[in-house]
C-alpha cells in the first residue's frame, strides 16, 4: 500500500469497512483521506494481471463483442459481488466495425493505411482521385476556414490529427465535396486508428496514415484508396453497481471503460481505470458510512464510439438523470511515459471545447489539490469528447477525472515536471499489441489510484462547498436547464 505523509496525517485512524452485509452495521465515516490510504496499488496491479491473462487467453484482446470482453465482464462482476455489491449488466446494441482490404497507393508508392471505425467503404475496386493536402494549423481540418479556398471537390484530402474529433474533420471535408479523407498521425510510432463515433456520423471513406507518411504525402499526387468495410449489429453489456448506503438523489457516479481495441489487450487503455475503480469499490464496500451513494460503472464499447455510456445516459428518465450529482471518469491512468492531467472543467486552458457543466470547475480544483498534495503538479486536459464523460456533460451533468495521456507528445516542460521522455507520446503503446502490463508506469498508477480513492471518498461525504456541485432539487434543475437531453 502506498501512503503519502499528508494523507497519513489526515487519516483519522479508522479503517474503511468493506463488504459489510448489514446496512445498519456501518463503520466510521469514509472520507477522502481514509479511502485514499486504503487503496492498495499491489491489488490494482493484480487486477491488471487478470485482465492481461484474459486477453492472452482470448486472442490478445478484450474488444467489444468478443469472448475476451465477456470474460472481462465476468471478472469485474465477480470482484464486485465478492465485495457485497448487487450488480447489474444491462445490455445495449453496438455496431461492430470490420475492415478487410485497406490499401493506399500514391503516385505509384504503397502507403500503409488503416480505416477509421465506421468509415464507409470505397467503391468496388477502390477510389482514385487527386490527393490534396490541407494546410496544418492549430485546428487541422476542423473548420471550413482551414481549407483556405482549396478546391477539394472529388479529391482525397489529407489533414493532420489533433484538436477535434475525427468525425468533425470528416464532416468538414465531406461538406467541401471531398470524396475521401486521410488523417495523418501527429506522433511517431506504429500506425494508430480511431473512430468516427457512429455509423450515422460516417459520410465519406476515412483512413489514417502514419506521421512520416503524412509528411511525404504533403507533396500531393494521385491517390488510389481501397477500404473494404462492413458494420455488424450485436449486443454488449455495461457493469453497474451502487452502494446501498448514501443518498440516492445525490449519486457520485464513477466510471471506466472495460473494452480494449481489437489490436491489443488494453491494460492501460483502460484496464488501468477499471482496476483502480475495482480496488476503490473493494475498499469502500457495498454499505459504507457515507452521505452520498456511489455508483460504479464499467462501460462497454467505448472504443467503438462511447456506445455503452451513451446507451446508459439515453436510457435514464429525467428523474434518474437528475439523481446523478456528478460523473468522474478515469480512462488511462498508468501511461508508460505518463503525464498528470485533470479534466479542464473551467476551460482555463482555452484549448478545444468550452467548460464543462456547472460544478465541473470545482471537480477540477479538487483533483488539482489532491495531486498537489501527492507531490505532482498537474496540467489541464480538454473535454474533447474522446471518453465516456461525453454523454454525461451533454446531459448537463458536471464531470471530471484524471488522465495520464495517450498519443499526444510530452513537451520538454512537462518532462521537466514529471520526468519521462520529451518528444515522445505519453503512451507510445496506445491502441497497440504493446499495451500490456509490462508497459504500465506503476508510479503513475499508484499516484492516480490514491487520487481516485481520495476523490471518491471526498464527494461521497459531501458535494457542498466551493468545489462542490449543484445540490439536488431546484439548484440542480436550474443549473442543467436547457442542456442536452
Coordinates of C-alpha atoms in Angstrom, one line a residue:
X1 CA 0.0 0.0 0.0
X2 CA 1.3 3.4 -0.9
X3 CA 0.6 6.3 1.5
X4 CA 1.7 9.9 1.4
X5 CA 2.7 11.8 4.5
X6 CA -0.1 14.2 4.0
X7 CA -2.7 11.5 3.8
X8 CA -1.4 9.6 6.7
X9 CA -1.5 12.7 8.9
X10 CA -5.0 13.4 7.7
X11 CA -6.2 9.9 8.3
X12 CA -8.5 9.6 11.4
X13 CA -7.2 6.2 12.2
X14 CA -10.4 4.5 11.3
X15 CA -10.2 1.6 8.8
X16 CA -12.6 1.5 5.9
X17 CA -15.3 -1.1 6.4
X18 CA -15.6 -3.2 3.2
X19 CA -18.2 -5.7 2.2
X20 CA -20.5 -5.3 5.2
X21 CA -23.7 -7.2 4.8
X22 CA -25.9 -5.3 7.3
X23 CA -26.7 -1.6 6.3
X24 CA -27.2 -0.7 9.9
X25 CA -23.8 -2.1 10.9
X26 CA -21.7 0.6 9.4
X27 CA -18.2 1.6 10.4
X28 CA -16.7 5.1 10.8
X29 CA -17.4 7.7 8.2
X30 CA -15.4 7.2 4.9
X31 CA -13.8 10.3 3.6
X32 CA -11.2 11.2 1.1
X33 CA -8.1 10.6 3.2
X34 CA -9.3 7.3 4.6
X35 CA -10.3 5.8 1.3
X36 CA -7.1 7.0 -0.4
X37 CA -5.0 5.4 2.4
X38 CA -6.8 2.1 2.0
X39 CA -6.1 1.8 -1.7
X40 CA -3.5 -1.0 -2.3
X41 CA -1.6 -0.5 -5.5
X42 CA -0.5 -4.1 -5.5
X43 CA -4.1 -5.1 -5.6
X44 CA -4.6 -2.8 -8.6
X45 CA -1.7 -4.5 -10.3
X46 CA -3.3 -7.8 -9.5
X47 CA -6.4 -6.8 -11.4
X48 CA -4.3 -5.7 -14.3
X49 CA -2.6 -9.1 -14.4
X50 CA -6.0 -10.8 -14.5
X51 CA -7.1 -8.5 -17.4
X52 CA -3.8 -9.3 -19.2
X53 CA -4.5 -13.0 -18.7
X54 CA -8.0 -12.7 -20.1
X55 CA -6.7 -11.0 -23.2
X56 CA -3.9 -13.6 -23.6
X57 CA -6.5 -16.4 -23.4
X58 CA -8.8 -14.8 -25.9
X59 CA -6.8 -13.9 -29.0
X60 CA -4.9 -11.0 -27.5
X61 CA -7.7 -8.5 -26.8
X62 CA -10.8 -7.7 -24.8
X63 CA -12.7 -5.9 -27.5
X64 CA -16.5 -5.4 -27.6
X65 CA -18.3 -8.4 -29.0
X66 CA -15.5 -10.9 -28.3
X67 CA -15.1 -13.7 -25.7
X68 CA -12.3 -11.6 -24.1
X69 CA -14.8 -8.8 -23.4
X70 CA -17.3 -11.3 -21.9
X71 CA -14.6 -12.8 -19.7
X72 CA -13.7 -9.2 -18.6
X73 CA -17.3 -8.6 -17.6
X74 CA -17.4 -11.9 -15.6
X75 CA -14.2 -10.9 -13.8
X76 CA -15.5 -7.5 -12.8
X77 CA -18.9 -8.8 -11.7
X78 CA -17.2 -11.5 -9.5
X79 CA -15.0 -8.9 -7.8
X80 CA -17.9 -6.6 -7.1
X81 CA -20.2 -9.4 -5.8
X82 CA -17.4 -10.7 -3.5
X83 CA -17.4 -7.1 -2.0
X84 CA -21.1 -7.3 -1.3
X85 CA -22.5 -5.3 -4.2
X86 CA -25.6 -6.0 -6.2
X87 CA -24.5 -5.9 -9.8
X88 CA -26.4 -5.2 -13.0
X89 CA -25.1 -5.9 -16.5
X90 CA -27.6 -4.1 -18.8
X91 CA -27.4 -4.9 -22.5
X92 CA -27.2 -2.4 -25.3
X93 CA -26.8 -2.5 -29.0
X94 CA -23.4 -1.9 -30.6
X95 CA -22.4 -1.7 -34.2
X96 CA -19.2 -3.6 -34.7
X97 CA -16.9 -2.4 -37.5
X98 CA -14.9 -4.7 -39.7
X99 CA -12.2 -3.8 -42.2
X100 CA -10.7 -6.3 -44.6
X101 CA -8.8 -4.7 -47.6
X102 CA -7.1 -1.5 -46.5
X103 CA -4.7 -0.1 -49.2
X104 CA -3.4 3.2 -50.3
X105 CA -1.2 3.9 -53.4
X106 CA 0.0 7.5 -54.0
X107 CA 1.9 8.2 -57.2
X108 CA 2.9 4.6 -57.5
X109 CA 4.0 4.2 -53.9
X110 CA 2.3 1.9 -51.4
X111 CA 1.4 3.6 -48.1
X112 CA 0.1 1.8 -45.0
X113 CA -3.4 2.9 -44.2
X114 CA -5.9 2.0 -41.5
X115 CA -9.7 2.6 -41.9
X116 CA -11.2 4.6 -39.0
X117 CA -14.0 2.8 -37.2
X118 CA -17.3 3.3 -39.1
X119 CA -15.6 4.5 -42.2
X120 CA -17.8 3.9 -45.2
X121 CA -16.3 1.6 -47.9
X122 CA -14.8 2.9 -51.0
X123 CA -16.4 1.8 -54.3
X124 CA -15.6 -1.6 -55.6
X125 CA -12.1 -1.6 -56.9
X126 CA -11.1 1.4 -54.9
X127 CA -11.3 5.2 -55.3
X128 CA -8.8 7.1 -57.5
X129 CA -8.6 10.8 -57.2
X130 CA -6.1 13.7 -56.7
X131 CA -4.6 14.0 -53.2
X132 CA -5.0 17.5 -51.8
X133 CA -3.1 18.4 -48.5
X134 CA -4.9 20.8 -46.2
X135 CA -2.5 23.3 -44.5
X136 CA -1.9 22.4 -40.9
X137 CA -2.7 24.9 -38.1
X138 CA -4.0 24.8 -34.5
X139 CA -7.2 23.2 -35.7
X140 CA -6.2 21.0 -38.6
X141 CA -9.1 20.2 -40.8
X142 CA -11.6 21.1 -38.0
X143 CA -13.1 24.2 -39.6
X144 CA -14.2 25.2 -43.0
X145 CA -11.7 28.1 -42.9
X146 CA -8.8 25.6 -42.6
X147 CA -9.3 24.8 -46.3
X148 CA -8.4 28.3 -47.3
X149 CA -10.2 28.3 -50.6
X150 CA -8.8 24.9 -51.7
X151 CA -10.7 23.1 -54.4
X152 CA -11.2 19.6 -52.9
X153 CA -14.3 18.6 -54.8
X154 CA -13.9 14.9 -55.7
X155 CA -10.5 14.7 -54.1
X156 CA -8.8 12.7 -51.3
X157 CA -7.9 15.3 -48.7
X158 CA -5.1 15.0 -46.2
X159 CA -5.3 16.6 -42.8
X160 CA -3.3 16.2 -39.6
X161 CA -4.6 14.6 -36.5
X162 CA -5.4 16.7 -33.4
X163 CA -7.6 19.4 -31.9
X164 CA -11.1 17.9 -32.7
X165 CA -12.8 14.5 -33.2
X166 CA -12.2 12.6 -36.4
X167 CA -15.9 12.8 -37.2
X168 CA -15.7 16.6 -37.3
X169 CA -12.7 16.5 -39.7
X170 CA -14.6 14.1 -41.9
X171 CA -17.8 16.1 -41.8
X172 CA -15.9 19.3 -42.8
X173 CA -14.2 17.5 -45.7
X174 CA -17.4 16.0 -46.9
X175 CA -19.2 19.4 -46.8
X176 CA -16.4 20.7 -49.0
X177 CA -17.1 18.0 -51.5
X178 CA -14.2 15.6 -50.8
X179 CA -14.5 12.0 -51.9
X180 CA -12.4 10.7 -49.0
X181 CA -10.1 11.9 -46.2
X182 CA -6.8 10.7 -44.8
X183 CA -5.8 11.7 -41.3
X184 CA -2.0 11.8 -40.6
X185 CA -0.9 10.9 -37.2
X186 CA 0.8 13.6 -35.1
X187 CA 3.3 11.4 -33.3
X188 CA 6.0 8.9 -34.5
X189 CA 5.4 5.2 -34.0
X190 CA 3.1 2.5 -35.1
X191 CA 0.1 3.4 -37.1
X192 CA -3.0 4.0 -34.9
X193 CA -6.6 4.3 -35.8
X194 CA -9.6 6.0 -34.3
X195 CA -13.3 6.2 -34.7
X196 CA -15.9 8.4 -36.4
X197 CA -18.2 7.9 -33.4
X198 CA -21.0 6.1 -35.0
X199 CA -22.2 4.7 -38.4
X200 CA -24.6 7.6 -38.5
X201 CA -21.8 10.1 -38.4
X202 CA -19.9 8.4 -41.2
X203 CA -20.1 10.2 -44.5
X204 CA -17.0 9.5 -46.7
X205 CA -14.3 6.9 -46.6
X206 CA -11.8 7.8 -43.9
X207 CA -8.3 6.3 -43.2
X208 CA -5.3 7.0 -41.0
X209 CA -1.7 7.2 -42.1
X210 CA 1.5 7.5 -40.1
X211 CA 3.2 10.7 -39.3
X212 CA 6.2 10.2 -41.6
X213 CA 4.0 9.1 -44.4
X214 CA 1.7 12.1 -43.8
X215 CA 4.6 14.4 -44.2
X216 CA 5.7 12.8 -47.5
X217 CA 2.1 12.8 -48.8
X218 CA 2.0 16.6 -48.5
X219 CA 3.7 16.7 -51.9
X220 CA 0.3 15.6 -53.3
X221 CA -0.2 13.3 -56.4
X222 CA -2.8 10.8 -57.5
X223 CA -4.2 8.5 -54.8
X224 CA -5.9 5.2 -55.1
X225 CA -7.6 4.3 -51.8
X226 CA -9.4 1.0 -51.1
X227 CA -11.2 0.4 -47.8
X228 CA -13.5 -2.7 -47.7
X229 CA -15.6 -2.2 -44.6
X230 CA -18.8 -3.6 -43.0
X231 CA -20.8 -2.9 -39.9
X232 CA -22.4 -5.7 -37.8
X233 CA -25.0 -5.2 -35.1
X234 CA -24.5 -7.2 -31.8
X235 CA -25.3 -6.8 -28.1
X236 CA -22.8 -5.8 -25.4
X237 CA -23.1 -5.1 -21.7
X238 CA -22.2 -2.5 -19.1
X239 CA -21.5 -3.4 -15.5
X240 CA -23.2 -1.2 -12.9
X241 CA -23.1 -1.4 -9.1
X242 CA -24.1 1.1 -6.4
X243 CA -23.6 1.3 -2.6
X244 CA -26.7 0.5 -0.6
X245 CA -25.9 3.4 1.7
X246 CA -25.8 7.1 1.0
X247 CA -28.4 9.5 -0.6
X248 CA -29.8 8.1 -3.8
X249 CA -30.6 11.6 -5.1
X250 CA -27.0 12.7 -4.8
X251 CA -25.2 9.9 -6.6
X252 CA -21.5 10.2 -7.1
X253 CA -21.0 8.2 -10.3
X254 CA -17.6 7.0 -11.3
X255 CA -16.6 5.1 -14.5
X256 CA -14.0 3.5 -16.7
X257 CA -14.4 1.6 -19.9
X258 CA -13.9 -2.2 -19.9
X259 CA -13.3 -2.9 -23.6
X260 CA -10.0 -2.8 -25.4
X261 CA -9.3 -2.2 -29.0
X262 CA -9.1 -5.3 -31.2
X263 CA -5.4 -4.7 -31.7
X264 CA -4.3 -5.3 -28.1
X265 CA -5.1 -6.2 -24.5
X266 CA -5.8 -2.7 -23.4
X267 CA -4.1 -3.0 -20.0
X268 CA -3.5 0.8 -19.7
X269 CA -6.4 1.7 -22.0
X270 CA -8.4 1.2 -20.0
X271 CA -7.6 -1.7 -17.7
X272 CA -5.8 0.9 -15.5
X273 CA -9.1 2.8 -14.9
X274 CA -11.0 -0.4 -14.4
X275 CA -8.6 -1.9 -11.9
X276 CA -8.4 1.4 -10.0
X277 CA -12.1 1.5 -9.6
X278 CA -12.3 -2.1 -8.6
X279 CA -9.9 -1.5 -5.8
X280 CA -11.8 1.6 -4.7
X281 CA -15.1 -0.5 -4.7
X282 CA -13.5 -3.2 -2.7
X283 CA -12.2 -0.8 -0.1
X284 CA -15.4 1.2 0.0
X285 CA -17.6 -1.8 0.2
X286 CA -21.3 -2.0 -0.5
X287 CA -22.5 -0.4 2.7
X288 CA -20.0 2.3 3.7
X289 CA -20.8 5.1 6.2
X290 CA -21.2 7.8 3.5
X291 CA -23.6 10.7 2.9
X292 CA -24.0 10.1 -0.8
X293 CA -24.4 6.9 -2.7
X294 CA -21.5 5.9 -5.0
X295 CA -22.3 4.2 -8.3
X296 CA -19.6 2.3 -10.2
X297 CA -19.8 1.9 -14.0
X298 CA -17.6 -0.3 -16.2
X299 CA -18.6 0.7 -19.8
X300 CA -18.7 -1.5 -22.8
X301 CA -17.9 -0.5 -26.4
X302 CA -16.2 2.8 -25.6
X303 CA -13.6 2.1 -28.2
X304 CA -16.2 1.9 -31.0
X305 CA -17.9 5.2 -30.1
X306 CA -18.9 5.5 -26.4
X307 CA -21.8 3.2 -27.1
X308 CA -22.2 1.8 -23.5
X309 CA -22.2 5.1 -21.7
X310 CA -24.3 6.7 -24.4
X311 CA -26.9 4.0 -24.1
X312 CA -26.9 4.3 -20.3
X313 CA -27.5 8.0 -20.2
X314 CA -30.0 7.9 -23.0
X315 CA -31.9 5.2 -21.1
X316 CA -32.3 7.3 -17.9
X317 CA -35.5 9.3 -17.4
X318 CA -35.3 12.9 -16.3
X319 CA -35.6 12.0 -12.6
X320 CA -32.8 9.3 -12.7
X321 CA -30.6 11.7 -14.6
X322 CA -31.2 14.4 -12.0
X323 CA -30.2 12.0 -9.2
X324 CA -26.6 11.9 -10.6
X325 CA -24.8 14.7 -8.8
X326 CA -21.6 14.2 -10.9
X327 CA -19.7 11.8 -13.1
X328 CA -16.0 11.1 -12.6
X329 CA -14.1 9.4 -15.5
X330 CA -10.9 7.5 -15.3
X331 CA -9.6 6.5 -18.8
X332 CA -5.9 5.6 -18.8
X333 CA -4.1 6.4 -15.5
X334 CA -0.9 4.4 -16.0
X335 CA 0.6 5.5 -19.3
X336 CA 4.1 4.4 -20.0
X337 CA 5.5 8.0 -20.4
X338 CA 3.0 9.4 -18.1
X339 CA 1.6 12.9 -17.7
X340 CA -0.7 14.0 -14.9
X341 CA -3.8 15.6 -16.3
X342 CA -7.1 16.8 -14.8
X343 CA -10.1 17.5 -17.0
X344 CA -10.3 21.2 -17.6
X345 CA -13.7 21.9 -16.1
X346 CA -13.5 25.7 -16.2
X347 CA -11.8 25.9 -19.6
X348 CA -9.0 28.0 -18.1
X349 CA -6.6 26.5 -20.7
X350 CA -8.7 27.9 -23.5
X351 CA -8.0 24.8 -25.6
X352 CA -10.5 22.9 -27.7
X353 CA -14.0 22.7 -26.2
X354 CA -15.5 25.0 -23.6
X355 CA -16.1 24.4 -19.9
X356 CA -18.0 21.5 -18.5
X357 CA -21.4 21.8 -16.9
X358 CA -21.7 23.9 -13.7
X359 CA -19.8 22.1 -11.0
X360 CA -17.1 20.7 -13.3
X361 CA -14.7 23.6 -12.3
X362 CA -15.0 22.5 -8.7
X363 CA -14.2 18.9 -9.5
X364 CA -11.1 20.1 -11.4
X365 CA -10.0 22.2 -8.4
X366 CA -10.5 19.2 -6.1
X367 CA -8.3 16.8 -8.2
X368 CA -5.7 19.6 -8.7
X369 CA -5.4 19.9 -4.9
X370 CA -5.3 16.1 -4.4
X371 CA -2.4 15.7 -6.9
X372 CA -0.6 18.7 -5.5
X373 CA -0.8 17.1 -2.1
X374 CA 0.6 13.9 -3.6
X375 CA 3.6 15.9 -4.8
X376 CA 2.5 16.2 -8.5
X377 CA 1.8 19.5 -10.3
X378 CA -0.9 18.7 -12.9
X379 CA -1.9 20.2 -16.2
X380 CA -5.4 20.5 -17.7
X381 CA -6.8 18.3 -20.4
X382 CA -9.7 19.3 -22.7
X383 CA -13.2 17.8 -22.6
X384 CA -12.6 16.8 -26.2
X385 CA -15.3 14.1 -26.3
X386 CA -13.0 11.1 -26.6
X387 CA -14.2 9.3 -23.5
X388 CA -17.2 8.3 -21.5
X389 CA -17.8 11.6 -19.8
X390 CA -19.2 12.8 -23.2
X391 CA -22.8 11.7 -22.8
X392 CA -22.9 13.0 -19.2
X393 CA -21.7 16.5 -20.0
X394 CA -24.1 16.5 -22.9
X395 CA -26.9 15.9 -20.4
X396 CA -25.7 18.8 -18.2
X397 CA -24.1 16.5 -15.5
X398 CA -20.9 18.0 -14.1
X399 CA -17.9 15.8 -14.8
X400 CA -14.2 15.5 -14.1
X401 CA -11.4 13.0 -13.8
X402 CA -7.8 12.1 -14.3
X403 CA -5.8 11.1 -17.4
X404 CA -2.1 10.2 -18.0
X405 CA -2.1 10.8 -21.8
X406 CA -2.4 8.9 -25.0
X407 CA -0.8 9.5 -28.3
X408 CA -0.1 13.2 -27.6
X409 CA 3.6 14.2 -27.3
X410 CA 5.2 15.2 -24.0
X411 CA 6.8 18.6 -24.1
X412 CA 10.2 19.4 -22.6
X413 CA 8.4 21.5 -19.9
X414 CA 6.2 18.5 -19.0
X415 CA 9.2 16.2 -18.9
X416 CA 10.9 18.6 -16.6
X417 CA 7.9 18.5 -14.2
X418 CA 7.1 14.8 -14.4
X419 CA 10.1 13.0 -15.8
X420 CA 9.9 10.7 -18.8
X421 CA 10.9 11.4 -22.4
X422 CA 10.2 14.7 -24.1
X423 CA 9.2 14.5 -27.7
X424 CA 7.6 11.0 -27.3
X425 CA 4.0 10.1 -26.8
X426 CA 2.6 9.8 -23.3
X427 CA 1.6 6.3 -24.2
X428 CA 3.7 5.0 -27.1
X429 CA 1.8 1.7 -26.9
X430 CA -1.6 3.3 -27.3
X431 CA -4.1 1.1 -29.2
X432 CA -1.5 -1.5 -30.0
X433 CA -0.5 -5.0 -29.0
X434 CA 2.2 -3.5 -26.7
X435 CA -0.4 -2.0 -24.3
X436 CA 0.5 -4.7 -21.8
X437 CA 1.1 -5.0 -18.1
X438 CA 4.8 -4.7 -18.7
X439 CA 4.3 -1.2 -20.2
X440 CA 2.3 0.3 -17.4
X441 CA 4.0 3.0 -15.3
X442 CA 3.5 1.8 -11.8
X443 CA 4.5 5.1 -10.2
X444 CA 1.8 7.0 -12.1
X445 CA -0.7 4.2 -11.5
X446 CA -0.1 4.4 -7.7
X447 CA -0.4 8.1 -7.6
X448 CA -3.6 8.1 -9.6
X449 CA -5.1 5.2 -7.8
X450 CA -4.7 7.1 -4.5
X451 CA -6.0 10.3 -6.0
X452 CA -9.1 8.4 -7.4
X453 CA -9.8 7.0 -3.9
X454 CA -9.4 10.4 -2.4
X455 CA -11.8 12.0 -4.9
X456 CA -14.5 9.3 -4.5
X457 CA -14.3 9.4 -0.7
X458 CA -14.4 13.2 -0.6
X459 CA -17.5 13.5 -2.7
X460 CA -19.2 10.5 -1.1
X461 CA -19.2 12.6 2.1
X462 CA -20.1 15.9 0.7
X463 CA -20.9 17.6 -2.7
X464 CA -21.2 21.0 -1.0
X465 CA -18.8 23.9 -0.7
X466 CA -16.8 26.0 -3.3
X467 CA -15.6 22.8 -5.0
X468 CA -18.9 21.1 -4.9
X469 CA -21.7 20.7 -7.5
X470 CA -25.3 21.9 -7.5
X471 CA -27.5 20.3 -4.9
X472 CA -30.5 18.1 -5.6
X473 CA -33.7 20.0 -6.3
X474 CA -34.2 23.4 -7.8
X475 CA -30.4 24.3 -7.7
X476 CA -29.6 21.3 -9.8
X477 CA -32.5 21.6 -12.1
X478 CA -31.7 25.3 -12.7
X479 CA -28.1 24.6 -13.5
X480 CA -29.0 21.9 -16.0
X481 CA -31.9 23.7 -17.7
X482 CA -31.6 23.9 -21.4
X483 CA -28.7 21.4 -21.7
X484 CA -28.5 18.3 -23.8
X485 CA -31.1 15.7 -23.1

